Phi, psi and omega in degrees: 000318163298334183270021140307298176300346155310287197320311149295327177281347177255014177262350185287130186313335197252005166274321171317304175299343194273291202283022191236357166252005161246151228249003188213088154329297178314331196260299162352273193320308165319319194261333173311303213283319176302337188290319202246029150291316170310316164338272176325297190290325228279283157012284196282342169275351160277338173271358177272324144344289200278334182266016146248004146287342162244000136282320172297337183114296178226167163256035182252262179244020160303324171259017125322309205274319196241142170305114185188188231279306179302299181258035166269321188272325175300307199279017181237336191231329203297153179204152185281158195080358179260201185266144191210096155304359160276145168091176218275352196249022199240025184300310174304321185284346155298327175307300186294318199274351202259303192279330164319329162285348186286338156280339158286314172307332176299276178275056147080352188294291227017111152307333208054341180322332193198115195218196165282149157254317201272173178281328170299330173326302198296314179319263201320336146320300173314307195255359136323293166289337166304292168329300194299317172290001174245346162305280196316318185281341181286331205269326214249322131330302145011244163325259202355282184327304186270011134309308187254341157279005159296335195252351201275014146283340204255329200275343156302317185273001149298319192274342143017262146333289169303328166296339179281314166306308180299003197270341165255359151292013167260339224273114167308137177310134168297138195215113163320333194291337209265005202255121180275327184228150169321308180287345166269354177274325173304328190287259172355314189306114169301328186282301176310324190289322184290334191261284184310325145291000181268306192287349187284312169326300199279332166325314225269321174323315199295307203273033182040044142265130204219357188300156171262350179236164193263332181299164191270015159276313166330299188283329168215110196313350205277000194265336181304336205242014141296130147312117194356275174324286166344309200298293212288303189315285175338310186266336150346291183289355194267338213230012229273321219260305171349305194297316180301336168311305167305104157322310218242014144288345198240180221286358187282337172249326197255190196236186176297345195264355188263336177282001159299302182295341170246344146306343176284353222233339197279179169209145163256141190229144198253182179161122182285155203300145171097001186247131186270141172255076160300106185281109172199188179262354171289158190304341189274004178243180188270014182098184154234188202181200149230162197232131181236122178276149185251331256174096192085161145264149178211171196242106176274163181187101184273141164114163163308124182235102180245010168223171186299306158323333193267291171006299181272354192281333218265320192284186191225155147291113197275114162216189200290133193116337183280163142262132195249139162067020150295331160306308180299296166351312205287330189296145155286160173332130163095342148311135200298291203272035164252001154283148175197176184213159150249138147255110176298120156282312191216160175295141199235131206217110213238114141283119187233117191261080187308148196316305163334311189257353143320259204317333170302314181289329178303320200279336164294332171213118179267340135346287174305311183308317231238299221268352171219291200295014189268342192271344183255333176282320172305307168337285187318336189255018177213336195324331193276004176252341173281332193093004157275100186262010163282346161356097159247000000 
């Protein structure tokens, strides 16, 4: 009947459901394995009990009169007032004593303090201790395992790390003379730029990203080995309340499944304090698209900003909860104001929904189009003629 009982618990609807609702496998596993060492030793200390009761008879003064495990130790060690496993009322201190040899035995400690007396003892010792030393070697495997996935954020973010550095022991000495502006000799300075990737790195830790890639099969790899339908729900769900942020994106025009299909599409993106994000179609910028801050401040500005005076009249302050560029997304190519820039102030962490897969939902519901975004495209388009450039 015991060696049953695996079989059952792992067949019960409610430990399935029980481990399938925790959020840390690895922290399970740790608790599986401590219940079924307690298991275990509790077993081998109730038969090592019992194999001195049935030689002795009772647990009353039968194990005085006959040889065995209890009163090899009682005539060696008992002293008054310490625990005395003779007699009928003495079930715990048999216990405490049965089960303490069962634990040394397990892990290997042995005290010798409590040892076999009798020749059956010895047998039955003998093939205790075998069992036990393949228990033991198993749980201790184990444990290893759910060690190192317990650690294995820290140890992504070490090899990181190493990466980074070597990649900036590659890295050319910086030379001042070669820089036309200040500011391009502080971007470009090896030495600054290597402390801003060590801190970009460590930013990404804090907030338990660790992924090397920006897409949401990137950030969390299990989606790749989903089914089509799995993927677009799966990135759906990560990204639902964001999306929801988007007027003519959110659940009032669209339905779940088309917005699954612009959750697919989508990337989350980090970025450090000091760095600007130019939206356009040339190769040196991140495209355009809309950007929902999740994370960080930043300083926004829609339309071309090429000096400092524009700079200040146009931007605005950006956090978590804005939308940036849902209007703009809508303008066509070569509009001033389908350009924009963000500066980033503190680290920043962006859902960036690229244009393509706007204009893809838009063109699939055309609802969503006539009854909201078209009205963010007229914003958009005249706002730089009212002097309002937060329009998004």
């Amino acid at each position: 009947r015991l060696a049953r009982v695996p079989y059952f618990l792992r067949s019960s609807d409610f430990v399935v459901q029980f481990q399938q609702n925790q959020k840390s496998q690895a922290k399970l596993a740790l608790v599986k394995y401590t219940f079924l060492l307690i298991v275990a030793s509790h077993l081998l200390a109730c038969s090592w009990c019992f194999l001195a009761f049935v030689q002795a008879g009772n647990f009353g003064d039968g194990l005085l009169e006959r040889n065995n495990w209890i009163l090899f130790w009682y005539n060696n060690n008992y002293e008054e007032g310490m625990i005395n496993p003779i007699g009928e009322g003495q079930n715990l201190d048999r216990y405490i004593l049965s089960m303490f040899w069962s634990i040394q035995t397990i892990t290997s400690i042995g005290y010798g303090n409590i040892s076999p007396f009798t020749r059956l003892e010895w047998w039955f010792g003998s093939i205790f201790m075998l069992l036990s030393g393949v228990l033991w070697a198993y749980i201790i495997g184990s444990l290893v395992g759910v060690a190192a996935a317990l650690q294995v954020e820290n140890e992504l973010h070490r090899n990181r790390i190493d990466e980074v550095n070597v990649m900036i022991s590659q890295f050319a000495k910086s030379d001042p003379t070669k820089a036309n502006y200040a500011c391009e000799q502080e971007m470009y300075d090896t030495d600054i730029f290597a402390k801003r990737l060590k801190n970009f790195i460590h930013s990404q830790k804090l907030t338990h990203k660790l992924s090397a890639t920006n897409d949401m099969s990137g950030s969390f790899p299990v989606i790749n080995s989903l089914s089509p339908e799995m993927q677009r729900v799966s990135c759906f769900m990560l990204v639902r309340e964001h999306l929801e942020l988007v007027p003519y994106l959110s659940s009032r025009f669209l339905s779940m499944h088309e917005r699954s299909r612009v959750a697919k599409e989508c990337m989350v993106l980090d970025f450090p304090p000091g760095e600007t994000i130019r939206m356009s179609e040339d190769d040196s910028s991140i495209g355009r698209g809309i950007f929902v801050m999740i994370r960080g401040t930043a300083f926004a500005a829609h339309g071309s900003v090429k000096s400092f005076s524009q700079r200040r009249k146009k931007a605005f302050v950006i956090t978590v909860g804005h939308v940036f560029g849902a209007g703009e997304v809508l303008l066509s190519e070569g509009n001033v104001q389908s350009e924009g820039r963000i500066e980033v102030i503190s680290f920043t962490r962006v859902l960036f929904i690229p244009r393509r897969a706007v204009l893809a939902a838009l063109e699939r519901n055309q609802k969503a189009w006539k009854d909201c975004a078209r009205w963010k495209y007229l914003l958009a388009t005249t706002s730089h003629l009212n002097g309002n450039d937060k329009a998004t």
